Short mmCIF file of C-alpha atoms in Angstrom, two decimals:
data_model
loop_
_atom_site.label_atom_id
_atom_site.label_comp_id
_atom_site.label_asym_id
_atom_site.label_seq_id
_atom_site.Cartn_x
_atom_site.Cartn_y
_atom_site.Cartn_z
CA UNK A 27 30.93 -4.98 -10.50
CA UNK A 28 27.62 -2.91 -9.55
CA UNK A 29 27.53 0.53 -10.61
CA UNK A 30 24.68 2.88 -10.58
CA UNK A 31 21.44 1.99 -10.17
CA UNK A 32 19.18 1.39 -13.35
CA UNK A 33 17.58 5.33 -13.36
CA UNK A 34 14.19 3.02 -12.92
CA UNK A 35 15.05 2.46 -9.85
CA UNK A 36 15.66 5.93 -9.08
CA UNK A 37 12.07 6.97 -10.47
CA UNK A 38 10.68 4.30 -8.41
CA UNK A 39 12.52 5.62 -5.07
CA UNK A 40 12.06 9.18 -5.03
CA UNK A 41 9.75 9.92 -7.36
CA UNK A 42 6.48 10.62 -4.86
CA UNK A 43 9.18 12.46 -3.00
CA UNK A 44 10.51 14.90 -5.41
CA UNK A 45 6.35 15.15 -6.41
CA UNK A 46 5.70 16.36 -2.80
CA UNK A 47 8.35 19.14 -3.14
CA UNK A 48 7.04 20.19 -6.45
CA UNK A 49 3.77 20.38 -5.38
CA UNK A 50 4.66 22.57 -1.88
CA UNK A 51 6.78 25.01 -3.87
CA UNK A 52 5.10 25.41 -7.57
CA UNK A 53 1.10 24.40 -6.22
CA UNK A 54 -0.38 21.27 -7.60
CA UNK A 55 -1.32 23.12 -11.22
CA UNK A 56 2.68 23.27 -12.33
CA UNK A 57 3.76 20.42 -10.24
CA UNK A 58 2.89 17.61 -12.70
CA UNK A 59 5.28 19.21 -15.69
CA UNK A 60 8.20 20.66 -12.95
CA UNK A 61 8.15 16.93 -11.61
CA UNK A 62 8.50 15.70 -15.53
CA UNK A 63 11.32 18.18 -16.32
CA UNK A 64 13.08 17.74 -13.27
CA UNK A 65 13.29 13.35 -14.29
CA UNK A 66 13.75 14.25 -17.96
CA UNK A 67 16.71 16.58 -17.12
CA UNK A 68 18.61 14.20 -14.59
CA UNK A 69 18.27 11.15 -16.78
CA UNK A 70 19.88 13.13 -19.49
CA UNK A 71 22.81 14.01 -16.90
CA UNK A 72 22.85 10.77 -15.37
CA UNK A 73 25.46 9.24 -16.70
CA UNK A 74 27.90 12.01 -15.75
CA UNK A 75 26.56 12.10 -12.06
CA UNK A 76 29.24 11.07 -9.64
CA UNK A 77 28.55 7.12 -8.60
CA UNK A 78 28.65 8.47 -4.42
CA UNK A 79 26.62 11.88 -5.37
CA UNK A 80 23.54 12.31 -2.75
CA UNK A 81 21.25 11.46 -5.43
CA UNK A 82 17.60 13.29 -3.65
CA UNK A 83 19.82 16.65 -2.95
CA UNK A 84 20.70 16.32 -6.76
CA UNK A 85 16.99 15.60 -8.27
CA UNK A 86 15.62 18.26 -5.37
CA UNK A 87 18.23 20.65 -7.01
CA UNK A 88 16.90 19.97 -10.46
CA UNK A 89 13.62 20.43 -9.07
CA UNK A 90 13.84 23.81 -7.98
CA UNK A 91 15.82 24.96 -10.96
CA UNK A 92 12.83 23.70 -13.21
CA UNK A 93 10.63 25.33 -10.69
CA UNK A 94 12.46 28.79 -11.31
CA UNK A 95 12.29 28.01 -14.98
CA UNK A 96 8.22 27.74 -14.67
CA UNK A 97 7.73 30.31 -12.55
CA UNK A 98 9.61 32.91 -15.08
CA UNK A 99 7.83 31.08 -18.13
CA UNK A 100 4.65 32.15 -16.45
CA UNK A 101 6.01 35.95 -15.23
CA UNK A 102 6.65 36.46 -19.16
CA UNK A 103 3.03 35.37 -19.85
CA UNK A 104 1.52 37.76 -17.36
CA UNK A 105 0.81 41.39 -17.64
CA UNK A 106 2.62 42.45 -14.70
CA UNK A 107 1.02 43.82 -11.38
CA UNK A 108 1.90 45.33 -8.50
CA UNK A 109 1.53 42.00 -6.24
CA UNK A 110 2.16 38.93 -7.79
CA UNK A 111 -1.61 36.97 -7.64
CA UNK A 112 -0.95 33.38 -6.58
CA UNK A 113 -1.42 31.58 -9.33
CA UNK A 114 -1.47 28.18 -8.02
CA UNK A 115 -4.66 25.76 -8.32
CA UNK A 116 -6.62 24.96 -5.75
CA UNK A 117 -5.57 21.18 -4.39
CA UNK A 118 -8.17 18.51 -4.74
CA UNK A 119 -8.31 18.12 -1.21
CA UNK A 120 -11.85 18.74 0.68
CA UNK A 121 -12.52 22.13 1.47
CA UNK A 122 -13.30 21.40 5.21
CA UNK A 123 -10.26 19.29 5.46
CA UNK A 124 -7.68 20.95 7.80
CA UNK A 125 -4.90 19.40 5.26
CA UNK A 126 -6.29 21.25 3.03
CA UNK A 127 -5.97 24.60 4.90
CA UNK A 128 -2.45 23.72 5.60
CA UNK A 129 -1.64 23.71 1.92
CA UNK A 130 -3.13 27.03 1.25
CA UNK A 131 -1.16 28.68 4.14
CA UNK A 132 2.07 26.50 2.55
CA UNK A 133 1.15 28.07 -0.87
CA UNK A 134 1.13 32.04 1.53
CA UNK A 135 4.50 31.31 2.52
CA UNK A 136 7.09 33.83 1.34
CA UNK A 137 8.91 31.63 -1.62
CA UNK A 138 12.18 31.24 0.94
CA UNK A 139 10.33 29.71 3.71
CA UNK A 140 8.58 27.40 1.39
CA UNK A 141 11.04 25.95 -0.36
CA UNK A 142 12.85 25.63 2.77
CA UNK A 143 10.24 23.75 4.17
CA UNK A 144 9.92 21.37 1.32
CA UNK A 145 14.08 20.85 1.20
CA UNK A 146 14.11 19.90 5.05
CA UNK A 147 11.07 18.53 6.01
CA UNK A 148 9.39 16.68 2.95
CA UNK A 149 12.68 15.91 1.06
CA UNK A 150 14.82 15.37 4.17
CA UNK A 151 17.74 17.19 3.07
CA UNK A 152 20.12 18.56 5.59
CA UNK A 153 20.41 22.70 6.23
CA UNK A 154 23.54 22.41 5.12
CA UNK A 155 22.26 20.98 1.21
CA UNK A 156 19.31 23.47 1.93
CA UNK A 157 21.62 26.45 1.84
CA UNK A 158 23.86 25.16 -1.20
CA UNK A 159 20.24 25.25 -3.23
CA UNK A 160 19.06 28.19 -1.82
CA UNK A 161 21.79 29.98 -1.83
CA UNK A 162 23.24 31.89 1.59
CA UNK A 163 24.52 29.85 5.26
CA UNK A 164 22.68 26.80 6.85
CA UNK A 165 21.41 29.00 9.56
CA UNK A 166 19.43 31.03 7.07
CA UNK A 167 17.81 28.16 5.82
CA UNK A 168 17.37 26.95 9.18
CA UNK A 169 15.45 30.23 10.30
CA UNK A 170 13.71 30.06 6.71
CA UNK A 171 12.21 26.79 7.35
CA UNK A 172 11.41 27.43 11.42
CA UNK A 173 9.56 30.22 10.48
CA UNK A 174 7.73 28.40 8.00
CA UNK A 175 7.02 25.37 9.93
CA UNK A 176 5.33 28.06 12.94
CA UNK A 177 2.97 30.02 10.55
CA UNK A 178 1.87 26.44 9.69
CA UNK A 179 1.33 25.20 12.45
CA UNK A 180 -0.41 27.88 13.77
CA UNK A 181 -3.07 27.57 10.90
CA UNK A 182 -3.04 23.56 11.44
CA UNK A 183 -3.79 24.14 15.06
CA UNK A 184 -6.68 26.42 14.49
CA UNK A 185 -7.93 24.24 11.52
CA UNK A 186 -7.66 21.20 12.94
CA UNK A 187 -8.68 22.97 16.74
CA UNK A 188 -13.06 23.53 16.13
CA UNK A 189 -13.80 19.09 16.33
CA UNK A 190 -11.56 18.64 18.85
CA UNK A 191 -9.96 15.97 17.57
CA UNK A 192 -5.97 14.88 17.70
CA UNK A 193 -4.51 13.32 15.59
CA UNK B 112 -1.83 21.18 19.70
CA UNK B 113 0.37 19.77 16.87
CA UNK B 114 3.89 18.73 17.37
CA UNK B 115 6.03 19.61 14.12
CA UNK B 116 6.29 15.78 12.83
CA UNK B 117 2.34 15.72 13.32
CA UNK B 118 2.55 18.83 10.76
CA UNK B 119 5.41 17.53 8.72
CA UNK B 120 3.21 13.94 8.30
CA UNK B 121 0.20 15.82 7.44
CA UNK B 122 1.81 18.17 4.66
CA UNK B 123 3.63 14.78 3.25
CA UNK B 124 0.39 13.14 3.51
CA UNK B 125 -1.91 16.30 1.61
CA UNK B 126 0.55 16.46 -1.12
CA UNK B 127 1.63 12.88 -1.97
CA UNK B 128 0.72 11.89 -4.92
CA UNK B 129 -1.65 8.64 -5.89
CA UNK B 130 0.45 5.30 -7.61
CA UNK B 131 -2.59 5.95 -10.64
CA UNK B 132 -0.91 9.53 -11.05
CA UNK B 133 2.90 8.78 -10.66
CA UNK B 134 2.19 5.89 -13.44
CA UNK B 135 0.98 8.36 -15.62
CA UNK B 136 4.15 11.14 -15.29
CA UNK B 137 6.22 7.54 -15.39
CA UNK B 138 4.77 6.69 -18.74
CA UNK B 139 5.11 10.21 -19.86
CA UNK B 140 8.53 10.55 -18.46
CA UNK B 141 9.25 7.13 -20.89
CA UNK B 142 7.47 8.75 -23.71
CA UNK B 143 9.79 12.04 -23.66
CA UNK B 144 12.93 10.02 -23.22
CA UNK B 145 12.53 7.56 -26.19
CA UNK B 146 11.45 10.99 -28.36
CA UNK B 147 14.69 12.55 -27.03
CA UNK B 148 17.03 9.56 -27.46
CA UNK B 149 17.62 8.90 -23.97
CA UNK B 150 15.73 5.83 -23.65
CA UNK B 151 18.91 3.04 -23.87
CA UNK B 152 17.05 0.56 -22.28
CA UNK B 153 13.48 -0.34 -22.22
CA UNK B 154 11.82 -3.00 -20.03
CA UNK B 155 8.53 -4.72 -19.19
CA UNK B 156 7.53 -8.05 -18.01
CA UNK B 157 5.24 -10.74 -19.60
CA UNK B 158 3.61 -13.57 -17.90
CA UNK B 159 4.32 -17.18 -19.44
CA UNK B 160 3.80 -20.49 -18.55
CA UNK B 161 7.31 -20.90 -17.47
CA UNK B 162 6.83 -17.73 -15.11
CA UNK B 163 7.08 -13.95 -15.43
CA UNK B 164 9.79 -13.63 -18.18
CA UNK B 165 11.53 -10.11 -17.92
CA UNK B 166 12.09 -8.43 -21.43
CA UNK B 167 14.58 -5.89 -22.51
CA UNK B 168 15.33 -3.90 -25.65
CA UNK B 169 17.87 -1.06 -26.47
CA UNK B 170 17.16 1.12 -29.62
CA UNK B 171 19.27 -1.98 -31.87
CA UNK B 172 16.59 -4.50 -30.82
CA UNK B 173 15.94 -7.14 -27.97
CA UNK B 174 18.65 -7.64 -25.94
CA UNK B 175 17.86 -9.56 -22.98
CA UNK B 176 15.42 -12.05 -21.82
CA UNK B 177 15.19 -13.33 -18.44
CA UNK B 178 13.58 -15.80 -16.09
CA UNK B 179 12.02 -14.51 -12.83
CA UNK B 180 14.38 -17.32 -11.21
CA UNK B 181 17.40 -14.96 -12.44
CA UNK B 182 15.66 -12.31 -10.18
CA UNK B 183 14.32 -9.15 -12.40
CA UNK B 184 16.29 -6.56 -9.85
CA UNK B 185 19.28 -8.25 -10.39
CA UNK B 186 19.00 -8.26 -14.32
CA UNK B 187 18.01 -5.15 -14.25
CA UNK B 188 21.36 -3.92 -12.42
CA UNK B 189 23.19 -5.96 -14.73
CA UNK B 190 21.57 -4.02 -17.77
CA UNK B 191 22.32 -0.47 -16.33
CA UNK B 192 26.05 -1.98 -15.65
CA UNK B 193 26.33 -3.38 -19.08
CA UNK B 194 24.66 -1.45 -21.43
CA UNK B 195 23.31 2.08 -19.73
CA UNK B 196 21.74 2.81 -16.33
CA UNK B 197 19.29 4.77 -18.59
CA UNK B 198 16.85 1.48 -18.04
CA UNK B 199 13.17 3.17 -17.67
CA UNK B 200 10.30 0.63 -17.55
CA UNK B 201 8.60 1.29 -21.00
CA UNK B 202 6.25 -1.97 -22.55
CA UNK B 203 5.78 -0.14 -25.52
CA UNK B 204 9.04 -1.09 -27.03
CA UNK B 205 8.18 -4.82 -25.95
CA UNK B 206 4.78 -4.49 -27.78
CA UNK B 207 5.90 -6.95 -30.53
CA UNK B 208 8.25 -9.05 -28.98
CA UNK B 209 5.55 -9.47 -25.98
CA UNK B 210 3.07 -10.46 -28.84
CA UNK B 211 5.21 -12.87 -30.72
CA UNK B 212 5.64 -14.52 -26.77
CA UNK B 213 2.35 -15.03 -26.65
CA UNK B 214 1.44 -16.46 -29.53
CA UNK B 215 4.85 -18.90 -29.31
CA UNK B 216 3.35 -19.81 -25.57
CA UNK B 217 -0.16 -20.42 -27.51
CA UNK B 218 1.53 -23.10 -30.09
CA UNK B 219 0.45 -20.54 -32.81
CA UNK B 220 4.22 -19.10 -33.39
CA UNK B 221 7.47 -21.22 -35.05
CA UNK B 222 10.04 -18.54 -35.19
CA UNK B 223 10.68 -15.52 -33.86
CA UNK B 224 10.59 -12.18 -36.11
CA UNK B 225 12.22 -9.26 -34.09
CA UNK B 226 15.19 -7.03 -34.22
CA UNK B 227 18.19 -9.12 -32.23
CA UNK B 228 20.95 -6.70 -30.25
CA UNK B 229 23.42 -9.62 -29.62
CA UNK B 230 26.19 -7.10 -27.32
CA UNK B 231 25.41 -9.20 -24.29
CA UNK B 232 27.54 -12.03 -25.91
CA UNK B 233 30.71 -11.93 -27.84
CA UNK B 234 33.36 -14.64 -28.97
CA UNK B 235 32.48 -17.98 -29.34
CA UNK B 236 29.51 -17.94 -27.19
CA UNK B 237 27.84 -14.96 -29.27
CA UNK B 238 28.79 -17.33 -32.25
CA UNK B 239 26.88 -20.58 -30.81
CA UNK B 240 23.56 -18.40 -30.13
CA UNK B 241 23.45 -17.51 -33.43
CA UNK B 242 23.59 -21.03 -34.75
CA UNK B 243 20.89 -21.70 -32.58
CA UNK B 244 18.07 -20.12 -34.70
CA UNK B 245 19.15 -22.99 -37.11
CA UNK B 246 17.85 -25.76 -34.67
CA UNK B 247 13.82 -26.04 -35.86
CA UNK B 248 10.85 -25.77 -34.00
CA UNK B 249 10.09 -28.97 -31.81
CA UNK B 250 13.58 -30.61 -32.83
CA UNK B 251 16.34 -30.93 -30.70
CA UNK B 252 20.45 -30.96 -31.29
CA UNK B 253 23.41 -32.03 -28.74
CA UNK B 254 25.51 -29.38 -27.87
CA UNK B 255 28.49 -31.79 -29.81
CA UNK B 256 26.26 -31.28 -32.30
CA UNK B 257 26.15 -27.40 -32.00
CA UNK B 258 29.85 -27.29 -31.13
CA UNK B 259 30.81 -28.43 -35.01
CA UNK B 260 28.03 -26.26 -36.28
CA UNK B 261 29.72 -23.35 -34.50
CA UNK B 262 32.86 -24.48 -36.64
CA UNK B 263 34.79 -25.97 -33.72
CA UNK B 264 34.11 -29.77 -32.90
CA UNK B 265 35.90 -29.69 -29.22
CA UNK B 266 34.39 -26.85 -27.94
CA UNK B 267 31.76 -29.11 -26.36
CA UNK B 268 31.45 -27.38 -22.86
CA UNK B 269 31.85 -24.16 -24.40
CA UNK B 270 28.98 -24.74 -25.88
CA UNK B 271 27.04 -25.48 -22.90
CA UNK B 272 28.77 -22.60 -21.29
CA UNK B 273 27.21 -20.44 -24.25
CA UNK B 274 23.49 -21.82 -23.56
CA UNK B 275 24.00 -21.11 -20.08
CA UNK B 276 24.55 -17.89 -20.54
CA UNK B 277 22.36 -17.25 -22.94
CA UNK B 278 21.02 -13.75 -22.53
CA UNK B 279 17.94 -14.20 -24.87
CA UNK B 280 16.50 -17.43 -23.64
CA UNK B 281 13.15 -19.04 -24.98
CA UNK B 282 13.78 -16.33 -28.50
CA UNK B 283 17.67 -17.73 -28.75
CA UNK B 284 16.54 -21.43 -28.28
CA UNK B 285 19.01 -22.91 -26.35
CA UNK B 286 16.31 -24.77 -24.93
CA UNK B 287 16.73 -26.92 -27.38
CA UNK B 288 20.36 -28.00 -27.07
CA UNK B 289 20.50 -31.46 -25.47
CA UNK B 290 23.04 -34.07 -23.93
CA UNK B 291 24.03 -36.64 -26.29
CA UNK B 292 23.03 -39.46 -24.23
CA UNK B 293 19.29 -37.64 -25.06
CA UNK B 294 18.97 -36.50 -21.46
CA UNK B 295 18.26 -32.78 -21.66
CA UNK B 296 21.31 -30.85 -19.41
CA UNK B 297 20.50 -27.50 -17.27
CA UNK B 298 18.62 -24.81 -17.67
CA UNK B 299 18.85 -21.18 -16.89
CA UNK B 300 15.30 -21.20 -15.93
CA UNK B 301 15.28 -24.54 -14.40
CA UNK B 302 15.05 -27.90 -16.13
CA UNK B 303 11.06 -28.07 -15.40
CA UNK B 304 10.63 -25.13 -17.85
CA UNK B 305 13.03 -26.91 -20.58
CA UNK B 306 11.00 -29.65 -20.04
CA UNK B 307 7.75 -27.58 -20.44
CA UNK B 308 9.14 -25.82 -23.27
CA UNK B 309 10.38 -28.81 -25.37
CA UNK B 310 7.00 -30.68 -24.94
CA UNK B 311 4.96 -28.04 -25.67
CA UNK B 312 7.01 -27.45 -29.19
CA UNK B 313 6.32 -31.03 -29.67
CA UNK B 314 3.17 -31.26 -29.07
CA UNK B 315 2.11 -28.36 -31.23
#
């Protein structure tokens, strides 16, 4: 009889995934211990999770709990101000690198639009397992994430426009 | 102009992370779970003159031992089946036992001297392997021999079913349980490394 995988084998299979998320919606500076809760958490639940659950909507749903969790860990820190200042590093990407453009204007994305973003497109998750994370109907996160994906790529075409160059 | 999936591929790309930095969260991640008690199963590998040997130990002690032949991914299944699928790949548990390999595979080691968690085996199969222990360094015994030893003279194939199912080869050594006409029977890990194994023990 083969039950669940060995939660190795999990780490091993979604692991730069679920990093990618946590990096577009948290910034590279809170990804690292988001990404550690998030595996902590679901190998502590593991064992109860349902042998046909859709395992990457269930660690991407730990994932932006434990994002929400940082995020009001660091609101309590902070004197608060009238606008929130983006508190997220600076990625280690060159600063002439159009990629690296595209991250900042990810990181200027109203927090809707980029987690919707990172649900859909980097984690692959349908609108449908969007919404239930989210919160509200598939078409919301549908219109969350295609007006995300057109501020980007109006600052990737620009960025990436001066060389010339496709890619 | 970018198409979406040229957009999509790039953000992927920017914010994937390197294999140096996931092995770091993946040995803190293994670090956190052994402080917290979640760790049930920790694994590594080892090399060995027999080939990679796969080692696994719960919180109780070592409980499984396995030859590449048995193919790791499928002992690893096994483990999360039979014990917990909270199996994280974490040497540090190993550090000993992986030691105490090595110096065995150098002809410097007799005996092994780690913590044993025997729940892989029950009946009168867990009762052969522990017998085993009792059969020295560089000596041999036939498995009628190890059938009365386990208290029950007839239970001759038994006892070869028990060796071949030994979850703890090379540290159980059922490598050392022989046919009585002196030729040397099967091997989970192939009759070249019981071969290899019983000439280096008598060589040493």
């Amino acid at each position: 009889m083969t039950g669940k995988p060995a939660f190795e084998a999990i780490v091993d299979r979604y692991g730069a995934t679920v990093m990618r998320v946590c990096r577009a919606v948290v910034g590279a500076g809170d990804a690292d211990d988001v990404w550690s809760e998030t595996f902590l958490s679901a190998m502590r639940a593991y064992q109860t999770l349902p042998a046909d659950a859709n395992v990457e909507a269930w660690l991407v749903t730990v994932a932006h709990r434990k994002a929400i969790d940082v995020h009001r860990a660091a609101a309590r820190r902070a004197i608060p101000v009238a606008e929130v200042p983006d508190t997220r590093q600076a990625t280690d990407a060159l600063p002439m690198d159009p990629d690296a453009d595209l991250i900042d204007a990810l990181a200027a994305l109203p927090p809707r639009q980029r987690q919707a973003v990172a649900y859909h497109y980097l984690a692959g998750l349908p609108y449908a397992e969007v919404a239930s994370i989210l919160g509200g109907r598939p078409e919301a996160a549908r219109r969350a994430a295609a007006d995300g994906i057109a501020t980007l790529r109006r600052t990737y075409a620009s960025a990436a426009a001066p060389n010339g160059a496709t890619r | 102009m970018s198409t979406p999936t040229e957009l999509t591929d790039a953000l992927g790309r920017s914010l994937a992370p390197t294999s140096d930095h996931l092995y770091v969260l993946h040995e803190r991640l293994a670090a956190a779970a052994q402080a917290e008690g979640l760790l049930d199963v920790a694994y590594r590998t080892v090399d060995s003159p027999i080939g990679a040997l796969l080692l696994a130990a719960t919180e109780v002690g070592l409980v499984r031992v396995a030859f590449s032949t048995e193919g790791h991914d499928v002992v690893l299944q096994s483990l999360s089946d039979r014990v917990s699928p909270r199996v994280l790949y974490a040497p540090m548990r190993l550090d000993v036992t992986a030691r105490e390999l090595d110096e065995y595979f150098a002809g410097r080691r007799r005996r092994f001297d780690v913590a044993i968690d025997w729940r892989l085996s029950t009946g009168f199969r867990s009762t052969v392997l522990h017998r085993l222990p009792e059969i020295g360094y560089g000596t041999t015994a036939t498995y009628a021999a190890v059938a009365q030893l386990s208290g029950n003279p007839k239970a001759v194939r038994a006892v070869g079913t028990a060796c071949a199912t030994n979850p703890l080869p090379v540290v159980v050594p059922c490598h050392r349980v022989v046919r009585s006409d002196g030729s040397m029977g099967g091997y989970l890990g192939g009759v070249e490394a019981k071969a290899a194994l019983l000439a280096m023990e008598a060589a040493a």
